[in-house]
XYZ file of C-alpha atoms in Angstrom:
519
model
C 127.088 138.903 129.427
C 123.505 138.406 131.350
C 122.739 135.881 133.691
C 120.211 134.171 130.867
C 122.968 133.851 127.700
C 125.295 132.561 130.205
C 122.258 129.579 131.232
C 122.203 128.956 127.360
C 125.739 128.672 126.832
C 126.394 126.303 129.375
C 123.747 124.205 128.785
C 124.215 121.154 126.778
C 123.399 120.942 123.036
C 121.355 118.213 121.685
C 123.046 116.102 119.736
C 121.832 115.469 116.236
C 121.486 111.577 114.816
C 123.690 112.412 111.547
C 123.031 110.033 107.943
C 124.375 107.157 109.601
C 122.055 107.673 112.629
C 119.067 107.885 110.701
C 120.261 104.385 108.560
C 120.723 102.814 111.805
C 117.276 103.769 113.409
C 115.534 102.981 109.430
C 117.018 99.271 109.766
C 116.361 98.745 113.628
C 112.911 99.897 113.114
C 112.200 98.136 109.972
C 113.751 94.853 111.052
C 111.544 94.851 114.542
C 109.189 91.774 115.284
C 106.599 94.710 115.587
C 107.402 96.353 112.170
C 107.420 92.164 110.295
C 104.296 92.222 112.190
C 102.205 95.077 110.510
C 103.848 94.128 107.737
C 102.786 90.584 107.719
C 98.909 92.309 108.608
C 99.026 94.815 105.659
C 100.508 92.043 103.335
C 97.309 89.583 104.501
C 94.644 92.754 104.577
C 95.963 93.530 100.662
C 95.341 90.356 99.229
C 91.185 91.150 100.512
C 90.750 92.974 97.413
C 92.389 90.273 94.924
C 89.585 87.719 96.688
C 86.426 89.900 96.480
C 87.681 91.926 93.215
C 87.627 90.107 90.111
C 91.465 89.922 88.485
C 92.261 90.234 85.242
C 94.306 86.828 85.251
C 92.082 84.975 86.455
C 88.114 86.191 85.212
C 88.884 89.066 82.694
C 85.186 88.573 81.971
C 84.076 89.332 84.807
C 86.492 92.207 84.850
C 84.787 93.549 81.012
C 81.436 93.311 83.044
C 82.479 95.638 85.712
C 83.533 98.081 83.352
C 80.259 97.688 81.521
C 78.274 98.237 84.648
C 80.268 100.709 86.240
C 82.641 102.156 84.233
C 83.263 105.306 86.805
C 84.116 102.302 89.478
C 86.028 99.989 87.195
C 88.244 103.235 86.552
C 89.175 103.641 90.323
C 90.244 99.636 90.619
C 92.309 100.309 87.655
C 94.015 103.384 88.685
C 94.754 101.489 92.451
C 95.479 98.462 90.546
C 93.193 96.129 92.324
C 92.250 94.216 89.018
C 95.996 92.954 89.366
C 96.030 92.886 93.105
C 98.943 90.411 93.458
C 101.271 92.204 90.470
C 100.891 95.220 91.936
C 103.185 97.789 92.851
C 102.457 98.456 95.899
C 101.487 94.728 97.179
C 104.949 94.349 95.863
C 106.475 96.621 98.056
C 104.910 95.556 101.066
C 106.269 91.889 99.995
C 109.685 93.064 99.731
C 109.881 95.207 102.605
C 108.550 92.152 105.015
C 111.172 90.010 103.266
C 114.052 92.466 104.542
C 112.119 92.260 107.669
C 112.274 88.929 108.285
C 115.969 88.097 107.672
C 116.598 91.223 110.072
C 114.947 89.681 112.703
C 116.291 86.056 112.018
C 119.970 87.399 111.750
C 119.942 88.330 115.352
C 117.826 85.924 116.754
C 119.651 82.855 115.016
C 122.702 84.355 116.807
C 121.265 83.993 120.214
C 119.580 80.845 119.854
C 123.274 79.272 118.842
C 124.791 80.950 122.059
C 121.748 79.498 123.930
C 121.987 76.086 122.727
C 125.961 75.928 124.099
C 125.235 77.653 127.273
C 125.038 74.918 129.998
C 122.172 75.010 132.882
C 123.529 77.290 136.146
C 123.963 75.580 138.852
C 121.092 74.525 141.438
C 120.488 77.138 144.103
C 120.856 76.404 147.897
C 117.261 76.289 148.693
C 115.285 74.548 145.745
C 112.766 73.975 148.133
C 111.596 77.453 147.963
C 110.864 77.212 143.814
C 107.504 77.207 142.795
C 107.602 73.542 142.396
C 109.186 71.337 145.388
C 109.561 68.068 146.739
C 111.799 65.918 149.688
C 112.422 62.432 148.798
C 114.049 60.914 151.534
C 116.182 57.596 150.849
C 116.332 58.971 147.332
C 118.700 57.490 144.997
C 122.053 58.861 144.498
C 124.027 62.105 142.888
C 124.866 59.659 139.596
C 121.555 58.043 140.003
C 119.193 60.864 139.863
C 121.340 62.331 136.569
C 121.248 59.321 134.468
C 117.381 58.723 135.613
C 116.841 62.820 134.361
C 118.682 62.333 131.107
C 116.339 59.357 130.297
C 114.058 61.946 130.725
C 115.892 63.627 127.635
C 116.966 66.566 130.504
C 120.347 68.191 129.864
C 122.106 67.519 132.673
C 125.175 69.371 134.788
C 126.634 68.286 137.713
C 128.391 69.638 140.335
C 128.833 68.811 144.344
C 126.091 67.553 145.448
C 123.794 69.136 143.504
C 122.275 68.810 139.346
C 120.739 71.585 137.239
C 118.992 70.044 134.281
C 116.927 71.698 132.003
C 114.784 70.653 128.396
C 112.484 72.477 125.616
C 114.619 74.102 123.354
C 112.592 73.059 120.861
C 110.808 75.863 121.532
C 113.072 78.477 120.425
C 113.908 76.095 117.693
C 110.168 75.840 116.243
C 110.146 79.754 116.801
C 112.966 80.204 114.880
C 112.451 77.668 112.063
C 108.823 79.705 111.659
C 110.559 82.601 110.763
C 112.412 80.429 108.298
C 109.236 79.418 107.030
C 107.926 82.829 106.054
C 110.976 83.370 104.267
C 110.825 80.323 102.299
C 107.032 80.929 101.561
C 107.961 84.476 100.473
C 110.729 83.174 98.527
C 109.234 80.718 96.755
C 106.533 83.070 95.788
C 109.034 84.692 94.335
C 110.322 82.217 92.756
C 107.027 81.338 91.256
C 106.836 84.970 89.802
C 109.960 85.254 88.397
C 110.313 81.550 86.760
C 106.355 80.795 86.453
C 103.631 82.171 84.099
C 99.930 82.471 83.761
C 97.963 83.011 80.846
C 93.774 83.204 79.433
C 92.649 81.559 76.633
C 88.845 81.093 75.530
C 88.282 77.984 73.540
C 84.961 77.306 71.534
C 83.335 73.810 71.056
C 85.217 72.320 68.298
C 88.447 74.568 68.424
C 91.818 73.384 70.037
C 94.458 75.235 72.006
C 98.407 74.940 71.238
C 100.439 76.174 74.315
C 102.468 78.837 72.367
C 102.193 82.605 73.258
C 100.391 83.575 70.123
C 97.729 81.404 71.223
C 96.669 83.046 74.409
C 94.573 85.934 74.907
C 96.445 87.042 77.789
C 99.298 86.119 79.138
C 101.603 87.309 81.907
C 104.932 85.210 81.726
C 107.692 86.027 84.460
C 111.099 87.952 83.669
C 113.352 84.720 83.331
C 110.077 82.937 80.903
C 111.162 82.386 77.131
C 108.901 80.903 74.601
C 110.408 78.093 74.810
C 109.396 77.358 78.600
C 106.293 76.236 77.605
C 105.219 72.806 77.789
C 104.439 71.870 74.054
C 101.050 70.337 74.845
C 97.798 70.392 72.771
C 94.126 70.285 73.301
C 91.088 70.123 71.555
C 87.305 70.644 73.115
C 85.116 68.021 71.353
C 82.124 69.137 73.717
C 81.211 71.477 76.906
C 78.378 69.785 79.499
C 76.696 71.958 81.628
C 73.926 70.474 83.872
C 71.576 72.519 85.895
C 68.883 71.716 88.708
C 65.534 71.840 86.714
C 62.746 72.107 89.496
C 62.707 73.361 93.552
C 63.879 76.960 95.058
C 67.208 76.802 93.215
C 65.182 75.637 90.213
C 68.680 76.737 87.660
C 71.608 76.802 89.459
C 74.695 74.889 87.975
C 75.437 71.348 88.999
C 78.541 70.375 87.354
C 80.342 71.308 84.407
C 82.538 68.865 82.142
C 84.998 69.699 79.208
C 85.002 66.739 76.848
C 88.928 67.264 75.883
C 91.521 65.383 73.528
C 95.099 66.260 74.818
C 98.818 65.746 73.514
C 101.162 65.843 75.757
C 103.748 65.996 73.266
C 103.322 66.701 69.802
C 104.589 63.205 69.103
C 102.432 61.555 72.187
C 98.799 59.865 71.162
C 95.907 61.920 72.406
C 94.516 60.867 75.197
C 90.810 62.164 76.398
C 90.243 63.686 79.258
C 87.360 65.588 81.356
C 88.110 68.615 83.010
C 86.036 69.923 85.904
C 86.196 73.135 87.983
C 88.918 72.461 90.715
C 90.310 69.971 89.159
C 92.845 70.406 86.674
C 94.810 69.422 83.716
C 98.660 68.759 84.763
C 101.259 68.379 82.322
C 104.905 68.103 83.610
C 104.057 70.793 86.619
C 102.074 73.267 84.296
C 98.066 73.030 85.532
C 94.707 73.545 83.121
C 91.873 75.082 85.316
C 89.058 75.545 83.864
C 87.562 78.629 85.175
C 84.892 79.683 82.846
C 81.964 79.072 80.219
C 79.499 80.754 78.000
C 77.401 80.781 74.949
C 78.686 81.135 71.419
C 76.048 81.291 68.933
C 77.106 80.925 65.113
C 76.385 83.402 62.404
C 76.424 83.561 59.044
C 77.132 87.040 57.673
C 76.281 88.030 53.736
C 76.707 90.978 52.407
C 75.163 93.008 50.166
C 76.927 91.347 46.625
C 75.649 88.184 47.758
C 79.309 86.719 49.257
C 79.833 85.129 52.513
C 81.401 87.881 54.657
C 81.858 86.476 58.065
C 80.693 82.473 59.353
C 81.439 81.531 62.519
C 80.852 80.884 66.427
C 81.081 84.419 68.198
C 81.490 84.442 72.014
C 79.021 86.021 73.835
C 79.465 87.956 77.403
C 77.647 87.112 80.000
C 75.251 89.484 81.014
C 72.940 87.769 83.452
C 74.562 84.841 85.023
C 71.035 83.256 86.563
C 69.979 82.760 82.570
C 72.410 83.076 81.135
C 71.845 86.201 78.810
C 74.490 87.145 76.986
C 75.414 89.943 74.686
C 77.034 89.499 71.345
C 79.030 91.672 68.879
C 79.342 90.579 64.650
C 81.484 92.341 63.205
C 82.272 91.864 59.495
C 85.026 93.696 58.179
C 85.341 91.535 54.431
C 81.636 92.618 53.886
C 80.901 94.958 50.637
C 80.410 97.247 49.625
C 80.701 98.533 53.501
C 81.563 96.576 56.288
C 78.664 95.528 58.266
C 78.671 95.397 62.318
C 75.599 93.716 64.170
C 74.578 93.952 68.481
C 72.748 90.879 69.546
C 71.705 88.972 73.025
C 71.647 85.644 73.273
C 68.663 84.219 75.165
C 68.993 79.802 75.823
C 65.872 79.370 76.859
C 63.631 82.366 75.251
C 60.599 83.149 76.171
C 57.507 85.720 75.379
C 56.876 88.693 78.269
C 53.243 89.864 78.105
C 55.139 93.184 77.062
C 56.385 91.654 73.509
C 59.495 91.466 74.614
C 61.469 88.183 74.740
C 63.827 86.943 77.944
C 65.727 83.711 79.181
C 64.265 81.492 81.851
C 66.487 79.121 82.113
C 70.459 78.918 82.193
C 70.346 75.881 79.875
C 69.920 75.922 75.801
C 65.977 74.634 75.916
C 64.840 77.396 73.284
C 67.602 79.142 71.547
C 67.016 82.470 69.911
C 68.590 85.646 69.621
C 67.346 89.137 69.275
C 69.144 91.637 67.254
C 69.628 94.789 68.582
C 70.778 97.312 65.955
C 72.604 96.300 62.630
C 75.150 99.095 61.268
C 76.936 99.902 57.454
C 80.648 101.295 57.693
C 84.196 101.726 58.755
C 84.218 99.978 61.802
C 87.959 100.715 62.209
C 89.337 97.135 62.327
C 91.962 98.355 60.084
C 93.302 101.807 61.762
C 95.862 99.657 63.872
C 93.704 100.857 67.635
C 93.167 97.436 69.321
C 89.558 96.640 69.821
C 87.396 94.413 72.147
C 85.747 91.548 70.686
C 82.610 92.422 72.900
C 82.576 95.728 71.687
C 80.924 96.787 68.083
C 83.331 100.010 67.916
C 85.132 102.973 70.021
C 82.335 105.197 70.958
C 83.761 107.887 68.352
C 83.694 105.528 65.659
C 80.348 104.005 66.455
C 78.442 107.463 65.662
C 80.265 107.425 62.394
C 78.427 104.121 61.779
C 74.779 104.295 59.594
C 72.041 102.550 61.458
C 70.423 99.974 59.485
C 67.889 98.733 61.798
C 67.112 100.024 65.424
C 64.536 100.028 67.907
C 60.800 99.554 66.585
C 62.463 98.103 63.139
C 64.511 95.090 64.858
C 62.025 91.819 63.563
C 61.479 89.045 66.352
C 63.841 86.983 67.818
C 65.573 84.304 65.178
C 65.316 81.108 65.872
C 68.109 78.793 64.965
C 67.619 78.469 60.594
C 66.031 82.328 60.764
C 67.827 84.768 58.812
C 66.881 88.684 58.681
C 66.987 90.631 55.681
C 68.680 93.886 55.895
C 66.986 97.334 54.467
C 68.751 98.865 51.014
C 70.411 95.242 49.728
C 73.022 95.506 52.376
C 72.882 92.180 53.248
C 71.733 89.376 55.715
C 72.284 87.859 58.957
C 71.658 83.627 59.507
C 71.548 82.182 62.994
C 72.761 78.545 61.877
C 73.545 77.120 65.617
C 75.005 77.180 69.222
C 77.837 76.381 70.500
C 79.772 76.654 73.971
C 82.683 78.274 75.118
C 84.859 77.625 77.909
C 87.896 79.781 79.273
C 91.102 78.534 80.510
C 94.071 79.644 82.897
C 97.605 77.881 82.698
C 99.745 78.509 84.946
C 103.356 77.055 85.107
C 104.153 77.778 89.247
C 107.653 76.578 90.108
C 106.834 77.929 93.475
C 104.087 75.971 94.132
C 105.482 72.757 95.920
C 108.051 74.856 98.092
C 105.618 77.215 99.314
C 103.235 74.337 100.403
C 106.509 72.724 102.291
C 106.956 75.531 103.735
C 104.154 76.569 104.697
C 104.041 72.743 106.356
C 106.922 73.664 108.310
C 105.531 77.180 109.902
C 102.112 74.939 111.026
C 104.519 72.534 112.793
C 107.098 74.851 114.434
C 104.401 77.380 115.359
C 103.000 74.834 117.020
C 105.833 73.240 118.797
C 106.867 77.262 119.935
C 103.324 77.586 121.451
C 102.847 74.117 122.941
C 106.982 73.193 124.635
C 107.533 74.392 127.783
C 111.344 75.575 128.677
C 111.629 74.298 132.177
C 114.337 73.568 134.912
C 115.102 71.104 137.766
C 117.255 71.288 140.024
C 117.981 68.509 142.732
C 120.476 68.354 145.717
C 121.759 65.219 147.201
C 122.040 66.007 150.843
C 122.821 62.358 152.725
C 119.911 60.184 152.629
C 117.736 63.138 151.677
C 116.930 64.539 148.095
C 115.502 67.897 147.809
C 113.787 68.531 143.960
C 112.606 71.870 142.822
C 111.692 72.790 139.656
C 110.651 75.890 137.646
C 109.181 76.904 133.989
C 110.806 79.293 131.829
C 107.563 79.896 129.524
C 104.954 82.526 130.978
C 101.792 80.914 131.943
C 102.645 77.158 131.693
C 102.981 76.493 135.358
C 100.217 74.874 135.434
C 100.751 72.233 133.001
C 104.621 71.427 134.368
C 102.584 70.708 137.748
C 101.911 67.569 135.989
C 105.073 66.825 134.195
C 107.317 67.338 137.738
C 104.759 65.414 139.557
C 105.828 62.589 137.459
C 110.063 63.480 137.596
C 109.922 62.934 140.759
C 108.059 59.634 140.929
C 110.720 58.756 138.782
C 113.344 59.779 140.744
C 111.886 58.635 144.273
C 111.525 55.037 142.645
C 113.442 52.216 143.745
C 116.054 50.942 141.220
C 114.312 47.713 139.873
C 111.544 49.853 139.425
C 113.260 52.464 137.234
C 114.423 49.208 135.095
C-alpha cells in the first residue's frame, strides 16, 4: 500500500446529515427570526400587486377593461394570479409558511422569557464604583432602607450582606414577546376571516333591489365552512343613484360625491328603513358590511323585432370606457327576437356633443345631453342557448360573432338617438328605441369574522412594539459599607446609556434623601 492510499484511509470521513438531519436544519432554518423576517417582507411586497392591480372581488370592471385594453397583459396577471392577489396560491403559501415561522420562534423564546422572569438579580459586585454609572452617598440610609426606597421604585430587589442587586424592564421582553403573539393573532384571524367570512359582487340598476341569497350575486367567493344559510337575510332596493360633479375650473368634471338613495330590510319581517350609502362608508347589518364601490350608466332599450313583438325592454349596463366622461360601451342582445335573434353594439355618450369631424363625443361625466350611437346591429344565432357562458359586455365569442349578418355598419349607422329616437333596421328586421337612462351602482358584501380580532391585534403589536423599543432593562447595585453607600448602575439594552443617565441620576437622589423627605 503507497504512502498516498494510506493518507486517505486514515483520514476522517465526512459525516453525512441523514433524513432526520436535513428535518432538523429545514425547521431551525425556517423557524429563524431571519427566515419570519423575509417572510414577513415577501408577505408585505406581495400584497403590492393586489393594491395597484385591479381584483376581481373587488372592481371586476375594471378587471373586463384590462382585458379589453390589453388582452396579451390581462393574460399574464391571470396566469400569476394577480387579479386574485390575496386568494392566491402562492400568497397563500408565503402566509402559511410565516405562520409556522412564528410559533417556531415564540416556542423557544416564550421558554426563556419564563426562566428569565424567575431568575433573581446576581449579586452586586465588589467594586460598583467602577460601572458605567456611579455614585458615593455618604450618611446614606441603611441596607433595609435603600431596598424598600428601590422597590418603590418598582425595582426587584435581592439582598444579601451588605450589599442589593435590583433590577426592572422586563416589560421589554414581555412587549417583544406579546408582538410576536400579535402577528399570530393577526394571521390567524385572517384566517379566520377566510375560512368563516365571504365576499361577493352584485350590480344593481336604479329601480332594482338586491336579496342577499347566492343566486343573487354576480360573483361570489364564500369561505369553506360558508352555507347558504350564513347569510344575513337582508334586502335592498335603489330608489335613485346621485352623482355630483365640479362644473367649472381646472378639474372642471371630476366627481364630488356619490349617494345611493336605498330602502333596506333588515329582516324580511323588519320595516324598511332608508338609507344613503356613500363610498367609505358602509351598510352594516349584524357584522356583514355594504360598500359601495362602483357606478355607471344604464341606458334603456326597447328591442322589436321584425313580426312587430317586443323582443327585449330594459336598462342594459354599460362599461365604462372613458372614466373622465364617462363613455361607455353597451351590448343588446335579444335572443326572443324573430324570426332571428337580433344583437346590437352601442356607446353611451351623457353629455354628447358634435366634433367638427361628424363624429359625436361626451364632454362631461354627468347626463346633460344623453344620446347613444349605434355601432353595428347584427341578425342570428348569437349562441345564448349552446350552454358556453357569455359576458354581458360582450355581443358574442369571436367565432360566433363572424357567423353573425351585419345589418348596419360603418357609413350606414344613422346619428346618434336621442332619448324617444328609434332606428329602423334594413330588410323588416326590426327596430331599436332609446326610451331613457338610468344608473347603476355595484356592490361588495363582505361578511369578515376576522375583522375585529385582527384590528385588536394588530392594537396589541403597536403597543408592545413600542414598549420593546422604548423600556430599558437596567441594574443597580448598592453596597452599604458603614456610613458610606456606594451606587452603581448599568443598562442591559444596547445604546440606552444615555437615557438611564437620567433615570439613575434621580435613584440616587432618592436614595441619598433624608427619611422625612422620602415620605
Amino acid at each position: 500500500m503507497s504512502v498516498r492510499e494510506l493518507e486517505r484511509e486514515q483520514s476522517p470521513k465526512q459525516a453525512g446529515l441523514g433524513p432526520v438531519g436535513w428535518l432538523r436544519w429545514a425547521w431551525r432554518t425556517l423557524t429563524s427570526m431571519k427566515t419570519a423576517l423575509i417572510l414577513l417582507f415577501l408577505l408585505a411586497l406581495g400584497s403590492v400587486p393586489g393594491s395597484l392591480i385591479p381584483q376581481r372581488g373587488v372592481d371586476p370592471d375594471k378587471v373586463a377593461r384590462l382585458y379589453d385594453e390589453s388582452p396579451a397583459l390581462a393574460e399574464w396577471y391571470d396566469r400569476l394570479q394577480l387579479f386574485e392577489v390575496f386568494s392566491s396560491t402562492w400568497f397563500a403559501a408565503v402566509y402559511l409558511l410565516l405562520f409556522t415561522s412564528l410559533i417556531g420562534c415564540i416556542i423557544p423564546r416564550t421558554m426563556t422569557y419564563l426562566r428569565e422572569l424567575r431568575r433573581r438579580p446576581p449579586a452586586a459586585p465588589k467594586n460598583v464604583t467602577k460601572l458605567p454609572h456611579a455614585a458615593v452617598i455618604e450618611g446614606g440610609p441603611s441596607l433595609e432602607e435603600a431596598a424598600k426606597r428601590l422597590r418603590g421604585l418598582r425595582f426587584r430587589v435581592v439582598t444579601g450582606d451588605g450589599w442589593i442587586s435590583a433590577e426592572k424592564g422586563y416589560l421589554r421582553e414581555t412587549g417583544n414577546l406579546f408582538f410576536h403573539i400579535a402577528l399570530i393573532g393577526i394571521l390567524f384571524a385572517i384566517g379566520a376571516g377566510s375560512l368563516y367570512g365571504y365576499r361577493g359582487n352584485v350590480l344593481v340598476v336604479e329601480g332594482d333591489g338586491f336579496a342577499n341569497t347566492v343566486a343573487a350575486y354576480d360573483r361570489f367567493m364564500p369561505g369553506s365552512q360558508v352555507s347558504a344559510e350564513s347569510l344575513e337575510p337582508f334586502t335592498l332596493h335603489l330608489d335613485d343613484f346621485t352623482v355630483s360633479y365640479q362644473v367649472a375650473g381646472e378639474k372642471r368634471g371630476q366627481a364630488l360625491d356619490y349617494t345611493a338613495h336605498l330602502k333596506v330590510n333588515d329582516r324580511p319581517d323588519a320595516p324598511a328603513r332608508d338609507v344613503e350609502l356613500k363610498v367609505n362608508t358602509p351598510l352594516e347589518i349584524d357584522g356583514t358590511q355594504t360598500y359601495l364601490i362602483g357606478n355607471g350608466y344604464a341606458p334603456v332599450f326597447r328591442v322589436t323585432d321584425g313580426k312587430g313583438q317586443v323582443a327585449f325592454e330594459g336598462p342594459v349596463p354599460c362599461l365604462i370606457e372613458d372614466k373622465a366622461t364617462m363613455t361607455s360601451g353597451c351590448v343588446v342582445k335579444a335572443p326572443d327576437a324573430q324570426p332571428s335573434q337580433l344583437g346590437f353594439l352601442l356607446r353611451f355618450l351623457p353629455t354628447s356633443v358634435p366634433l367638427t369631424d361628424g363624429n359625436h363625443a361626451s364632454a362631461f361625466p354627468g347626463e346633460l345631453n344623453p344620446e347613444v350611437q349605434l355601432l353595428g346591429a347584427f341578425s342570428g344565432d348569437l349562441g345564448l342557448r349552446n350552454g358556453q357562458p357569455q359576458s354581458v359586455y360582450e355581443l358574442a365569442p369571436p367565432e360566433t360573432l363572424k357567423k353573425l349578418k351585419p345589418l348596419l355598419m360603418g357609413t350606414a349607422v344613422p346619428k346618434p338617438l336621442a332619448v324617444g329616437q328609434s332606428v329602423e333596421l334594413p330588410e323588416g328586421a326590426g327596430k331599436l328605441e332609446f326610451t331613457g337612462v338610468k344608473q347603476w351602482m355595484t356592490l361588495q358584501v363582505a361578511y369578515d369574522p376576522g375583522r375585529l380580532p385582527a384590528l385588536l391585534f394588530a392594537g396589541l403589536a403597536v403597543v408592545s412594539i413600542a414598549a420593546s423599543l422604548l423600556i430599558r432593562r437596567r441594574r443597580v447595585f448598592v453596597r452599604v459599607k458603614g456610613e458610606t453607600v456606594e451606587v452603581g448602575g448599568l443598562t442591559r439594552t444596547e445604546g440606552s446609556a444615555a437615557g438611564f443617565a437620567e433615570e439613575f441620576a434621580d435613584i440616587v437622589k432618592v436614595l441619598s434623601a433624608g427619611e422625612n423627605d422620602v415620605r
